[in-house]
Amino acid sequence: FNKSKIVGYNFITVPDPSTPKGKDRVLVEDKNSTIWARFYDIDTNEPFFSGRDSQPKKTVKEIEYERRVGYAWYGTWPAHLIEKKYPKWLAANK
């Protein structure tokens, strides 16, 4: 998980009146944030994204609006596992 973490960025909702729902989801710099992508390329360990066409894309900006705002492409899910669960598991399995 540490190898895949993305430090210094966050995936946030921003107002965008030009879109169907009046908002969009964007990746922004945030020096206090650590996130992980939902999917990673096995060969490169780089995040990838895919819309309804099932074609891999390098950035979330490349997928259609409906998929961009309707799916959790980035998140903090591994943080709890790394900080709390893994140390307990490691101590119990030494």
Tab-separated table of C-alpha atoms in Angstrom:
chain	number	residue	atom	x	y	z
A	1	PHE	CA	0.000	0.000	0.000
A	2	ASN	CA	2.821	2.415	0.747
A	3	LYS	CA	4.227	1.931	-2.746
A	4	SER	CA	0.868	2.881	-4.253
A	5	LYS	CA	-0.072	5.850	-2.102
A	6	ILE	CA	-0.468	9.248	-3.701
A	7	VAL	CA	0.870	11.950	-1.404
A	8	GLY	CA	-0.020	15.613	-1.776
A	9	TYR	CA	-3.271	15.233	-3.719
A	10	ASN	CA	-6.972	14.902	-2.975
A	11	PHE	CA	-10.001	14.060	-5.111
A	12	ILE	CA	-12.683	16.631	-4.380
A	13	THR	CA	-16.083	17.819	-5.547
A	14	VAL	CA	-16.121	21.326	-7.006
A	15	PRO	CA	-19.059	23.433	-8.171
A	16	ASP	CA	-19.437	23.503	-11.945
A	17	PRO	CA	-22.696	25.031	-13.187
A	18	SER	CA	-21.919	23.928	-16.750
A	19	THR	CA	-22.356	20.231	-15.845
A	20	PRO	CA	-25.616	18.249	-15.557
A	21	LYS	CA	-25.383	17.991	-11.748
A	22	GLY	CA	-23.775	21.380	-11.181
A	23	LYS	CA	-20.591	19.798	-9.839
A	24	ASP	CA	-17.532	17.902	-10.956
A	25	ARG	CA	-14.842	15.734	-9.328
A	26	VAL	CA	-11.225	16.777	-9.747
A	27	LEU	CA	-7.794	15.817	-8.492
A	28	VAL	CA	-6.159	18.772	-6.727
A	29	GLU	CA	-2.927	19.396	-4.888
A	30	ASP	CA	-3.327	19.115	-1.115
A	31	LYS	CA	-0.115	18.923	0.886
A	32	ASN	CA	-1.944	17.365	3.844
A	33	SER	CA	-3.600	14.545	1.914
A	34	THR	CA	-2.680	10.964	1.108
A	35	ILE	CA	-4.987	8.971	-1.148
A	36	TRP	CA	-5.004	5.764	-3.162
A	37	ALA	CA	-6.589	5.078	-6.531
A	38	ARG	CA	-9.304	2.459	-6.894
A	39	PHE	CA	-7.465	0.618	-9.696
A	40	TYR	CA	-3.782	0.210	-10.550
A	41	ASP	CA	-2.045	-1.160	-13.619
A	42	ILE	CA	-0.288	-4.352	-12.486
A	43	ASP	CA	2.765	-3.750	-14.684
A	44	THR	CA	3.364	-0.063	-13.861
A	45	ASN	CA	1.619	0.375	-10.487
A	46	GLU	CA	0.063	3.554	-11.901
A	47	PRO	CA	-3.619	4.407	-11.416
A	48	PHE	CA	-5.965	3.830	-14.316
A	49	PHE	CA	-9.577	4.732	-14.957
A	50	SER	CA	-12.269	3.412	-17.229
A	51	GLY	CA	-15.606	4.622	-18.429
A	52	ARG	CA	-18.488	2.668	-19.868
A	53	ASP	CA	-16.368	1.857	-22.923
A	54	SER	CA	-14.117	-0.332	-20.699
A	55	GLN	CA	-10.993	1.239	-22.189
A	56	PRO	CA	-8.259	2.138	-19.687
A	57	LYS	CA	-7.476	5.835	-19.337
A	58	LYS	CA	-4.496	7.476	-17.619
A	59	THR	CA	-6.457	10.286	-15.940
A	60	VAL	CA	-9.898	10.590	-14.451
A	61	LYS	CA	-10.471	13.655	-16.663
A	62	GLU	CA	-10.555	11.346	-19.688
A	63	ILE	CA	-13.672	9.443	-18.637
A	64	GLU	CA	-17.212	10.598	-19.198
A	65	TYR	CA	-18.818	12.942	-16.692
A	66	GLU	CA	-21.354	10.427	-15.375
A	67	ARG	CA	-18.599	7.976	-14.379
A	68	ARG	CA	-16.281	10.695	-13.062
A	69	VAL	CA	-18.793	12.035	-10.547
A	70	GLY	CA	-20.580	8.763	-9.848
A	71	TYR	CA	-17.707	6.579	-8.683
A	72	ALA	CA	-15.080	6.683	-5.926
A	73	TRP	CA	-11.942	6.719	-8.086
A	74	TYR	CA	-9.692	7.849	-5.248
A	75	GLY	CA	-10.008	7.427	-1.509
A	76	THR	CA	-8.352	6.962	1.858
A	77	TRP	CA	-9.500	3.354	2.344
A	78	PRO	CA	-6.051	1.799	3.007
A	79	ALA	CA	-5.111	4.335	5.709
A	80	HIS	CA	-7.024	2.547	8.479
A	81	LEU	CA	-5.644	-0.801	7.389
A	82	ILE	CA	-2.040	0.444	7.336
A	83	GLU	CA	-2.218	2.493	10.530
A	84	LYS	CA	-4.389	0.276	12.741
A	85	LYS	CA	-5.016	-3.207	11.441
A	86	TYR	CA	-1.651	-4.119	9.910
A	87	PRO	CA	0.445	-3.346	13.029
A	88	LYS	CA	-1.887	-5.535	15.123
A	89	TRP	CA	-1.747	-8.339	12.568
A	90	LEU	CA	2.035	-8.078	12.338
A	91	ALA	CA	2.445	-8.229	16.125
A	92	ALA	CA	0.178	-11.276	16.328
A	93	ASN	CA	1.959	-13.080	13.472
A	94	LYS	CA	5.639	-12.623	14.259
